[in-house]
mmCIF file of C-alpha atoms in Angstrom:
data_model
loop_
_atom_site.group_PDB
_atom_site.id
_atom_site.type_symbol
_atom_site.label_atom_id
_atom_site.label_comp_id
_atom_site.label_asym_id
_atom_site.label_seq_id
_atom_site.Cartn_x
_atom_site.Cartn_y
_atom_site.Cartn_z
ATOM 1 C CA UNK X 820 -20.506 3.315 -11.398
ATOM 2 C CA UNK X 821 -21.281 6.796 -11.521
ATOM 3 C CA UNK X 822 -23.819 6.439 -8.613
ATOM 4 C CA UNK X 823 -21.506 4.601 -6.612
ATOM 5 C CA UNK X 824 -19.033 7.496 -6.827
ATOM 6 C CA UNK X 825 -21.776 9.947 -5.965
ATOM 7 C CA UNK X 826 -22.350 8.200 -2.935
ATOM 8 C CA UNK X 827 -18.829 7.728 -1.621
ATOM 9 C CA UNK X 828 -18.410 11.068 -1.879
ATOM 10 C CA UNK X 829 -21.110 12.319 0.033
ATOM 11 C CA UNK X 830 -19.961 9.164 2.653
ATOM 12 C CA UNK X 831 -16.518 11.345 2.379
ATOM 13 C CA UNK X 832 -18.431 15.041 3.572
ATOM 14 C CA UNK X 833 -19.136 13.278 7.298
ATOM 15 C CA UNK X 834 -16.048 11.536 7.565
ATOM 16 C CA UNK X 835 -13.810 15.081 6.591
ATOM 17 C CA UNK X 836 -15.754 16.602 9.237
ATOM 18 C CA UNK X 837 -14.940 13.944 11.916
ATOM 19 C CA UNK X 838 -11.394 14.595 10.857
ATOM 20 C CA UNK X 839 -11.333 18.599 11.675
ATOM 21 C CA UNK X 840 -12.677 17.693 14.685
ATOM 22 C CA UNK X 841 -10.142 15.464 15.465
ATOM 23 C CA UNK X 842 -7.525 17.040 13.841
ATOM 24 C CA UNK X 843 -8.513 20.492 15.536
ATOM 25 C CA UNK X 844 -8.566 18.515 18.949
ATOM 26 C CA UNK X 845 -4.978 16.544 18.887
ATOM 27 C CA UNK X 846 -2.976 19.690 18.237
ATOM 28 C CA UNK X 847 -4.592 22.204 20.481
ATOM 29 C CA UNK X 848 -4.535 19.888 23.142
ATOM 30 C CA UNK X 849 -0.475 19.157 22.750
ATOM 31 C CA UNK X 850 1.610 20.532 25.581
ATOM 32 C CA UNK X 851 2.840 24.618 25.254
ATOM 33 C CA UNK X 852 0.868 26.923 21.976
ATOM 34 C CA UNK X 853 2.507 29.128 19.453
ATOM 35 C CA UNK X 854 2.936 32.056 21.998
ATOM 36 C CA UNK X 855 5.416 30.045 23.786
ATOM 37 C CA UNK X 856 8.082 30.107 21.099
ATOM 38 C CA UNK X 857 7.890 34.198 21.684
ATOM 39 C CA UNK X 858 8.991 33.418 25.570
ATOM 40 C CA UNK X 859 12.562 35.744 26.263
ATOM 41 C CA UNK X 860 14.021 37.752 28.535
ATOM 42 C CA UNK X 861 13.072 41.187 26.940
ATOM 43 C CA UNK X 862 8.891 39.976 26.645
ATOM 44 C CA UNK X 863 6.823 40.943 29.653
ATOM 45 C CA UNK X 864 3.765 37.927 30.992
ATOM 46 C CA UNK X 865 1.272 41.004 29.841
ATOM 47 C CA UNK X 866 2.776 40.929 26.016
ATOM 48 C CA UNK X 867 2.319 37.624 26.101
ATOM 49 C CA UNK X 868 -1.229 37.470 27.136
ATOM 50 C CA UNK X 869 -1.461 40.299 24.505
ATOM 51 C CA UNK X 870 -0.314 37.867 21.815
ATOM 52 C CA UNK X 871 -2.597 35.402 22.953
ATOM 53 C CA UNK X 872 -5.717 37.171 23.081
ATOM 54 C CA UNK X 873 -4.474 38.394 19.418
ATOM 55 C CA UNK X 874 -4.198 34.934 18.228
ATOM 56 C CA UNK X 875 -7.669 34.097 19.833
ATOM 57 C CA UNK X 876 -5.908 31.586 21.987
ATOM 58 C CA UNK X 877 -7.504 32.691 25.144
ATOM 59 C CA UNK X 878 -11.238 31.610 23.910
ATOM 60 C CA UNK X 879 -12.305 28.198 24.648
ATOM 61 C CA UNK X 880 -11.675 25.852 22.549
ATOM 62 C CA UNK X 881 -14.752 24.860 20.756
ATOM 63 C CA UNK X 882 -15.009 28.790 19.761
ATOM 64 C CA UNK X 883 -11.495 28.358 18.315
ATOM 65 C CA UNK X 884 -12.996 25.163 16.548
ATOM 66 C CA UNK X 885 -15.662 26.930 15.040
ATOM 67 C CA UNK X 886 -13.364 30.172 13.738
ATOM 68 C CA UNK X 887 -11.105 27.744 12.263
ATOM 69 C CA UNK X 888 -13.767 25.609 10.577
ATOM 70 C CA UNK X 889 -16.092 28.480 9.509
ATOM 71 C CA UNK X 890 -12.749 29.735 7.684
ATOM 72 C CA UNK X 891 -11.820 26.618 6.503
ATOM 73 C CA UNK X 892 -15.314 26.781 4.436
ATOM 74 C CA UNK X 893 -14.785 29.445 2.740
ATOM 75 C CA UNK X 894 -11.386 27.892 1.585
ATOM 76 C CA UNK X 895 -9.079 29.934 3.975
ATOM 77 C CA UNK X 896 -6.173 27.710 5.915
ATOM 78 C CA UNK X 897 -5.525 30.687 8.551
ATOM 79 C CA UNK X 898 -1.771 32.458 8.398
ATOM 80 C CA UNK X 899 0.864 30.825 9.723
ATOM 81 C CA UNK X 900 2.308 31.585 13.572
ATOM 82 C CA UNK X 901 5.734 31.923 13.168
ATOM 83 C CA UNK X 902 6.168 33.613 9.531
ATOM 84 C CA UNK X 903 2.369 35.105 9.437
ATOM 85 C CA UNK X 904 2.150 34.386 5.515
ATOM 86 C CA UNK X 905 -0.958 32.995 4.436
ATOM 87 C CA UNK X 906 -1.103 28.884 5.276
ATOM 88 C CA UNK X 907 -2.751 28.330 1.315
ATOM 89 C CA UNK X 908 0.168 29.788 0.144
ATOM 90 C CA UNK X 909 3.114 27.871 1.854
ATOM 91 C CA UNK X 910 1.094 24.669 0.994
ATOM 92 C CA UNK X 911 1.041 25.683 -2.330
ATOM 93 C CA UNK X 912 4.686 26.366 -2.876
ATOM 94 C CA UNK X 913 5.634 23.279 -0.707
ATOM 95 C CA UNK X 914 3.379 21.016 -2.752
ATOM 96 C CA UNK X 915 5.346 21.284 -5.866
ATOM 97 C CA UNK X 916 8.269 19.949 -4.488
ATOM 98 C CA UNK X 917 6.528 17.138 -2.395
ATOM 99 C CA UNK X 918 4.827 15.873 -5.488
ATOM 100 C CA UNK X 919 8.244 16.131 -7.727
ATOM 101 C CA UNK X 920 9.856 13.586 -5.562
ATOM 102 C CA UNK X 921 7.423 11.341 -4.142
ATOM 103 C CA UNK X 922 5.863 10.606 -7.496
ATOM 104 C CA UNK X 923 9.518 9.746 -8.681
ATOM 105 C CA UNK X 924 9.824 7.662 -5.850
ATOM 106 C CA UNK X 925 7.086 5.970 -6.822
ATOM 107 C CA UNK X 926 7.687 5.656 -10.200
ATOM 108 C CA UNK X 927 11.287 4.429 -9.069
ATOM 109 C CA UNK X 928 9.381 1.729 -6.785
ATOM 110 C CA UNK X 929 6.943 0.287 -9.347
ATOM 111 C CA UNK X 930 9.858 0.234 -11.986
ATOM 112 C CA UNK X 931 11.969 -1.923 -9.762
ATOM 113 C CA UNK X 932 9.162 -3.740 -7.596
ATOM 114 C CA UNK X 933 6.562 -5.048 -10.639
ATOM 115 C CA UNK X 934 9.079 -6.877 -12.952
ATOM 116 C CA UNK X 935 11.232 -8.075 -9.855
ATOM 117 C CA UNK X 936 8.242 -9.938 -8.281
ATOM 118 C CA UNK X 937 7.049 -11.597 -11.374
ATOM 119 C CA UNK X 938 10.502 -12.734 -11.916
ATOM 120 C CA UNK X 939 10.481 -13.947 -8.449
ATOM 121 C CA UNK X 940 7.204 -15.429 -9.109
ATOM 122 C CA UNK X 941 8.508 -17.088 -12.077
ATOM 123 C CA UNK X 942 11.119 -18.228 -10.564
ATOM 124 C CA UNK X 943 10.421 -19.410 -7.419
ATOM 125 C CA UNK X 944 12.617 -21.343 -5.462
ATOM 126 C CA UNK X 945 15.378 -20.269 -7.753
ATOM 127 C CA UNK X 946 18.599 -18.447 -6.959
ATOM 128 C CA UNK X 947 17.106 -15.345 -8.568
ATOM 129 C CA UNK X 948 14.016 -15.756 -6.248
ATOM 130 C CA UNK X 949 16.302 -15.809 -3.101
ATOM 131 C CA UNK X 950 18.337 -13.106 -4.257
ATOM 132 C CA UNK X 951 15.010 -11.020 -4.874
ATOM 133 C CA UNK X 952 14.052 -11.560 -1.676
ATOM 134 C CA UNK X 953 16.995 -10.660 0.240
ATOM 135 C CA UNK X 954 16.359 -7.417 -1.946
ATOM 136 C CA UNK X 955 13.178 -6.812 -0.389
ATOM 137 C CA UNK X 956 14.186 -7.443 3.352
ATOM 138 C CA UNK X 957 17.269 -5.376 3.015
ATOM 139 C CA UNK X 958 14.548 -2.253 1.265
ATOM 140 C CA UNK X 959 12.588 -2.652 3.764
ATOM 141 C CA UNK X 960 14.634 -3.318 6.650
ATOM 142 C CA UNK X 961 17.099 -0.706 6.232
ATOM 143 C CA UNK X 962 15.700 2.881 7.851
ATOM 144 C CA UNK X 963 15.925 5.354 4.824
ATOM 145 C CA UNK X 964 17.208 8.032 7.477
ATOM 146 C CA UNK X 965 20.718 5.712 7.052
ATOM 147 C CA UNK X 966 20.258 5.289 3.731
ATOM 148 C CA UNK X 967 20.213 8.516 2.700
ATOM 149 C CA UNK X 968 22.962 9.316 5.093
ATOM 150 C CA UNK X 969 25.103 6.690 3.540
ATOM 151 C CA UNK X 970 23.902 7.931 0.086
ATOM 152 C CA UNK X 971 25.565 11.681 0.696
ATOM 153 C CA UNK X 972 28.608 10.191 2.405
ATOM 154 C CA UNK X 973 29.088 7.838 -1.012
ATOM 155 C CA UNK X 974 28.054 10.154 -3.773
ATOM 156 C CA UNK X 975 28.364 13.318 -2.361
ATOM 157 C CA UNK X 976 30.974 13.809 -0.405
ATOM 158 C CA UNK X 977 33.347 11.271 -1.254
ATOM 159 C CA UNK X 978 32.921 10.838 -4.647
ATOM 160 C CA UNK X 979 31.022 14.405 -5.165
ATOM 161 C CA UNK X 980 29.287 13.056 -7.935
ATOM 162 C CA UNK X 981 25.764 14.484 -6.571
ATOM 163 C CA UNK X 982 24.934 17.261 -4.599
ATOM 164 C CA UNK X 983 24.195 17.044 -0.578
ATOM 165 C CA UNK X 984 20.830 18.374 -0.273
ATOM 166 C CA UNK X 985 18.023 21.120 -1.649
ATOM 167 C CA UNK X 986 16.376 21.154 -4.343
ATOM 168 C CA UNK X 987 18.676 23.803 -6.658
ATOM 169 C CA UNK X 988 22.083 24.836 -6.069
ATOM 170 C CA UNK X 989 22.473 27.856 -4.311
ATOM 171 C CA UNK X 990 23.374 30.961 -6.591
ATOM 172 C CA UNK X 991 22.504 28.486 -9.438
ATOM 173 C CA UNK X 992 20.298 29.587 -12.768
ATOM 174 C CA UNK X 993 18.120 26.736 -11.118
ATOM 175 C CA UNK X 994 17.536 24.614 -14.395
ATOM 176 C CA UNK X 995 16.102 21.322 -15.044
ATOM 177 C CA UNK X 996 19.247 19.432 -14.953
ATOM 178 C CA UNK X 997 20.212 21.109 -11.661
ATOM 179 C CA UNK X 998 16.438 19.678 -10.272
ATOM 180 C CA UNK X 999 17.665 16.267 -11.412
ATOM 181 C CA UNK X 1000 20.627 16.253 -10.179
ATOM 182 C CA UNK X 1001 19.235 17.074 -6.764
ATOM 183 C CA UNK X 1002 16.575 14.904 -7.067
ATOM 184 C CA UNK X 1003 18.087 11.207 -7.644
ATOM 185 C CA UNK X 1004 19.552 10.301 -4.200
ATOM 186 C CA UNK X 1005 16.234 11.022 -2.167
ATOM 187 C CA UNK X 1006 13.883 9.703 -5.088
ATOM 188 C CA UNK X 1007 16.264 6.601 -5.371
ATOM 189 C CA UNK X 1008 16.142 5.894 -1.365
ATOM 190 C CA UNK X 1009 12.721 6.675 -0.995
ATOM 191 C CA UNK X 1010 11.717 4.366 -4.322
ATOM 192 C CA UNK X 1011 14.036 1.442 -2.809
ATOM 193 C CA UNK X 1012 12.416 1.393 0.733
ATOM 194 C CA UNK X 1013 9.088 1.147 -1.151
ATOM 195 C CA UNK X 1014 9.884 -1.245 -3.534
ATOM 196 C CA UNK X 1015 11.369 -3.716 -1.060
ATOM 197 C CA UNK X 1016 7.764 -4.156 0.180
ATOM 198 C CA UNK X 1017 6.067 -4.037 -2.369
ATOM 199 C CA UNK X 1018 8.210 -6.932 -4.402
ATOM 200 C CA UNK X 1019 7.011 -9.481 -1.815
ATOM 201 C CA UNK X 1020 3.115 -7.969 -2.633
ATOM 202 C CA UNK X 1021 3.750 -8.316 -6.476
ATOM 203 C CA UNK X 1022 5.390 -12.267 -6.138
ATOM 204 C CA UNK X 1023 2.968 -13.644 -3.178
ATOM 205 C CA UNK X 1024 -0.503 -12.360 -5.885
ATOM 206 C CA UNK X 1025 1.651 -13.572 -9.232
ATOM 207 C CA UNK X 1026 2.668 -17.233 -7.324
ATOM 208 C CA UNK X 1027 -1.097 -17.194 -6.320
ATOM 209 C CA UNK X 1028 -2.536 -16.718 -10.049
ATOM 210 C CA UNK X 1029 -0.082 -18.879 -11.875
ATOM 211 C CA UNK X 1030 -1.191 -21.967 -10.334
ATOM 212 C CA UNK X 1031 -4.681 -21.595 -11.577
ATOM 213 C CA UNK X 1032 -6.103 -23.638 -14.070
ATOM 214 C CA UNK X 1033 -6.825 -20.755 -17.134
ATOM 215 C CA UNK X 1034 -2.817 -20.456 -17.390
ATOM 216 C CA UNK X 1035 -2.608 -23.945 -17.686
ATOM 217 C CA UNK X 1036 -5.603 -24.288 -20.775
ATOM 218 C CA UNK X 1037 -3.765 -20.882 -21.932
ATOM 219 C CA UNK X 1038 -0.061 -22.643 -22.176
ATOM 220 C CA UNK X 1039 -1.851 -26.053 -23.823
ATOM 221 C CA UNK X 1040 -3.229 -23.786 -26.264
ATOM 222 C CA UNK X 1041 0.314 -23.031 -27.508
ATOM 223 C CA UNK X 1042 0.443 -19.177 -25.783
ATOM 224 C CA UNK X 1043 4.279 -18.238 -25.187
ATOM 225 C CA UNK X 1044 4.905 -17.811 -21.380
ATOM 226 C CA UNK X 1045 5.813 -14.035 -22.253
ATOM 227 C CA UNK X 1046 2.087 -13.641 -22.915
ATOM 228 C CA UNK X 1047 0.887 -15.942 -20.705
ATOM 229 C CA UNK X 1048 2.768 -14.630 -17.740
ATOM 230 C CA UNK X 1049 2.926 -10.672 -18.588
ATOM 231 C CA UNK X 1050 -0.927 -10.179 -20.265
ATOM 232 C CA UNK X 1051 -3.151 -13.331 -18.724
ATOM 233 C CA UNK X 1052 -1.679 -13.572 -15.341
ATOM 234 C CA UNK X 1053 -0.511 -9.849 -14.102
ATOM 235 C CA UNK X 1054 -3.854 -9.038 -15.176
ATOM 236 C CA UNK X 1055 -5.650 -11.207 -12.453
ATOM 237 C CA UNK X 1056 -2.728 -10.183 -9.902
ATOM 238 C CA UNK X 1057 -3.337 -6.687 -10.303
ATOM 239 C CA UNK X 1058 -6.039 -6.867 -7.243
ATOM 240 C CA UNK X 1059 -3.484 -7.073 -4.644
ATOM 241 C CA UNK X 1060 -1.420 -4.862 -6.203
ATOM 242 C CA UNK X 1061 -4.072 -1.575 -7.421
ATOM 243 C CA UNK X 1062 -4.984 -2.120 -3.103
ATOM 244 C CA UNK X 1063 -1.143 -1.065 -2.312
ATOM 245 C CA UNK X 1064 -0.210 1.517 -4.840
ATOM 246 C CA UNK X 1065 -3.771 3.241 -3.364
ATOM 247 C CA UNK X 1066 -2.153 3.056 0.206
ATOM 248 C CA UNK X 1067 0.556 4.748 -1.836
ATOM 249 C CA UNK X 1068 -1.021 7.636 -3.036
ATOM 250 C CA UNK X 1069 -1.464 9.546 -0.139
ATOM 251 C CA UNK X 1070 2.692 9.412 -0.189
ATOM 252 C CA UNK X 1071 1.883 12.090 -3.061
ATOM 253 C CA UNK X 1072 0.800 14.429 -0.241
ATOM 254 C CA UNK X 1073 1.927 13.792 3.122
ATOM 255 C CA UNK X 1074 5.490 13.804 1.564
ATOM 256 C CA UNK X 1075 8.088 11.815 3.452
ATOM 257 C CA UNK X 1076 9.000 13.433 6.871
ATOM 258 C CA UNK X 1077 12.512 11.826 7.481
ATOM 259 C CA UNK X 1078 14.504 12.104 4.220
ATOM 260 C CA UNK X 1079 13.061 15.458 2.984
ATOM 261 C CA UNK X 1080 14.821 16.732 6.349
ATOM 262 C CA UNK X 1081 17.624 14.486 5.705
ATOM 263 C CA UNK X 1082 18.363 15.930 2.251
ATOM 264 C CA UNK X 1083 16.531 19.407 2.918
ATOM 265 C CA UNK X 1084 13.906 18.952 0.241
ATOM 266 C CA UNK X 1085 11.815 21.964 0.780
ATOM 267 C CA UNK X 1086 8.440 19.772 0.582
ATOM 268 C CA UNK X 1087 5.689 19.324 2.838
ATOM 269 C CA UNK X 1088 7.456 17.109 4.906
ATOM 270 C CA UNK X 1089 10.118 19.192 5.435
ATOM 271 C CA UNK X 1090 7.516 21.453 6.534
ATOM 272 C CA UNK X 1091 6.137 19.378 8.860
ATOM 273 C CA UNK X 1092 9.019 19.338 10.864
ATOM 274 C CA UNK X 1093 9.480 23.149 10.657
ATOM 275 C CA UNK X 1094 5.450 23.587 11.575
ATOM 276 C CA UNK X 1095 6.236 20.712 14.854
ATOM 277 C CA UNK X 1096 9.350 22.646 16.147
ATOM 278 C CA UNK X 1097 7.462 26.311 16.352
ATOM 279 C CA UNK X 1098 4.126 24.996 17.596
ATOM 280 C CA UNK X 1099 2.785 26.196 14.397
ATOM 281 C CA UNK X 1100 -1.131 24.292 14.589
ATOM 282 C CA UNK X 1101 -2.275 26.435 11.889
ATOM 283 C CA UNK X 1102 -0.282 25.173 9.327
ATOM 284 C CA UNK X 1103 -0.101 21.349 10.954
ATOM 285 C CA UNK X 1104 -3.975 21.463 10.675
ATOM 286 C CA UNK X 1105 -3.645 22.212 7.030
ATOM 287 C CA UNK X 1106 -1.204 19.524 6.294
ATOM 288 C CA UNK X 1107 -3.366 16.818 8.256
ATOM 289 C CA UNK X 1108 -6.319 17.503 6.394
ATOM 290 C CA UNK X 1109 -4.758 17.815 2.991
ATOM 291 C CA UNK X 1110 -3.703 14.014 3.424
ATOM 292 C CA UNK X 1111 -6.564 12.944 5.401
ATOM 293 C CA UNK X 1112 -8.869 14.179 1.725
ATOM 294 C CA UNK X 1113 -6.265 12.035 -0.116
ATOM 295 C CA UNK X 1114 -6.549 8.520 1.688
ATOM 296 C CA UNK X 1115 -10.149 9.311 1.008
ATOM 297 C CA UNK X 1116 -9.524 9.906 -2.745
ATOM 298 C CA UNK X 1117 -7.291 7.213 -3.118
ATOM 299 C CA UNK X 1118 -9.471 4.645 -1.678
ATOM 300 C CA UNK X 1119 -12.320 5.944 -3.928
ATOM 301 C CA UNK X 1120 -9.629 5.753 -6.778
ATOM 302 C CA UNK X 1121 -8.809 2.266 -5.822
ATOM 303 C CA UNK X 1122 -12.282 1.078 -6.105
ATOM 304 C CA UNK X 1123 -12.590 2.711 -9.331
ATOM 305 C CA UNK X 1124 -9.256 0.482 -10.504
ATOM 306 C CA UNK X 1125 -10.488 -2.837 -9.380
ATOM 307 C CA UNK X 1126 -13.438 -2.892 -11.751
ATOM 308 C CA UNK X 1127 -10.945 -1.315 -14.659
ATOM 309 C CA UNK X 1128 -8.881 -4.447 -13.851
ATOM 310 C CA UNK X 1129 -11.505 -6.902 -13.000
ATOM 311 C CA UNK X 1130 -14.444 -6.733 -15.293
ATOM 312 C CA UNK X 1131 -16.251 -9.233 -13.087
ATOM 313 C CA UNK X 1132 -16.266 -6.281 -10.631
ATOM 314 C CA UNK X 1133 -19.696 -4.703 -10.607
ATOM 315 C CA UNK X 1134 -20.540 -1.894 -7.938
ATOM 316 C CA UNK X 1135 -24.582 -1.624 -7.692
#
């Protein structure tokens, strides 16, 4: 195991560096730069080109790649375009936040989605596994940008039981209960749009393992289904499942674009949008490859889980 992980991640040093290259590419080569956002009646062409040849926006690219890159290696993320603060440190403070809510939307979405589709499993056929269903359509169906729209209409502004937005009330002491308060409509949205897909995971890999013929020695042997459903058969289901809570993980990071704008959680995705709307590559660059190094991690992770799960796994 431990050489397998040694080798995956020196597979992962090639493929990061195809990824600045890429990454580097896509943006720079988007329509308008970071000067353009300066553009106003009182700013001459010259203080433009001034600003440019400041930013180093003038040289070709592949000397741009290779100032970015060189600085990237010794763990610097540039300064940002538009507020000039260091790019490490807006990650850093947007990071917290990001991580707050998407790992409670995740936790939200395993909560709901894991006993759901074993009931449905269970069940199948059955009212309950209808009902289920329709559950899981109508999560994953329904765009969380209306959800969470029809979540602040509901519950906070017509019933005002929850604040609107943010992460802390404004002139507020900013306390833990504040946090949570601000935090269950977009962790509850977010955690319901995942969930409805993940339910239909969770009952197609339980349906699949319950028909084999262990469960069917295990129940003759006088097991209770509790045990034989919950401890024998999740067990064997759990390949399916580890493979989309690892497509998951990079969530963690890359943050959700669309409701952290929605309810102005100041996370990475939020940040995104900022970074999109000002031209701001520097910090875009940063936020690609931070979640481009966590699909890589979570894949390694995910391998990692199968053999925790499945003994019969070996990796030579």
């Amino acid at each position: 195991m431990v050489q397998y992980i040694f080798r995956r991640i020196l597979i992962a040093i090639p493929v990061l560096f195809g990824v600045t290259i890429f990454n580097f590419l896509i943006i720079n080569l988007a329509p308008g730069n970071p000067v353009d956002m300066y553009v106003s009646p009182d700013v001459s062409v010259a203080d433009i080109e001034i600003k440019k040849e400041a930013l180093g926006l003038n040289d070709p690219i592949y000397i741009q790649y290779w100032h970015w890159l060189g600085n990237l290696l010794k763990g610097d993320f540039g300064f940002s375009y538009s507020t000039y603060e260091p790019v490490t440190n807006m990650i850093i403070e947007r990071l917290g936040p990001t991580l707050i809510l998407m790992g409670s939307a995740l936790i939200i979405a395993y909560l709901i989605a894991i006993p759901i589709g074993i009931l449905s499993a269970t069940k199948q056929y059955s009212w309950i596994d209808y009902f289920t269903t329709t559950f899981s359509f109508l999560g994953v169906s329904i765009p969380h940008f209306f959800m969470g729209l029809g979540a602040i209409y509901v519950f906070a502004i017509m019933t005002q039981i929850l604040p609107t937005g943010g992460m802390n009330t404004l002139g507020g002491n900013g306390g833990l209960t504040d946090t949570l308060l601000h935090l269950i409509m977009p962790a509850i949205v977010l955690g319901t749009g995942i969930a409805g897909s993940m339910v239909r995971y969770v009952r197609s890999s339980m349906i699949e393992v319950l028909g084999q013929d262990y469960l069917r020695t295990a129940r003759a042997k006088g097991l209770g289904e509790f045990i034989v459903t919950n401890k024998h058969a999740l067990r064997n289901a759990l390949i399916p499942i580890i493979t989309i809570i690892g497509l998951d993980i990079p969530l963690l990071i890359g943050g959700a674009v669309v409701t952290e704008q929605i309810f102005q959680w100041p996370g990475l995705g939020q940040l995104t949008i900022q970074s999109i709307g000002s031209r701001d590559y520097s910090v875009l660059m940063a936020i690609n490859l931070l979640a481009a190094f966590m699909v890589l991690f979570s894949n390694l992770l995910t391998d990692i889980l199968y053999s925790v799960a499945d003994p019969r796994i070996k990796y030579n």
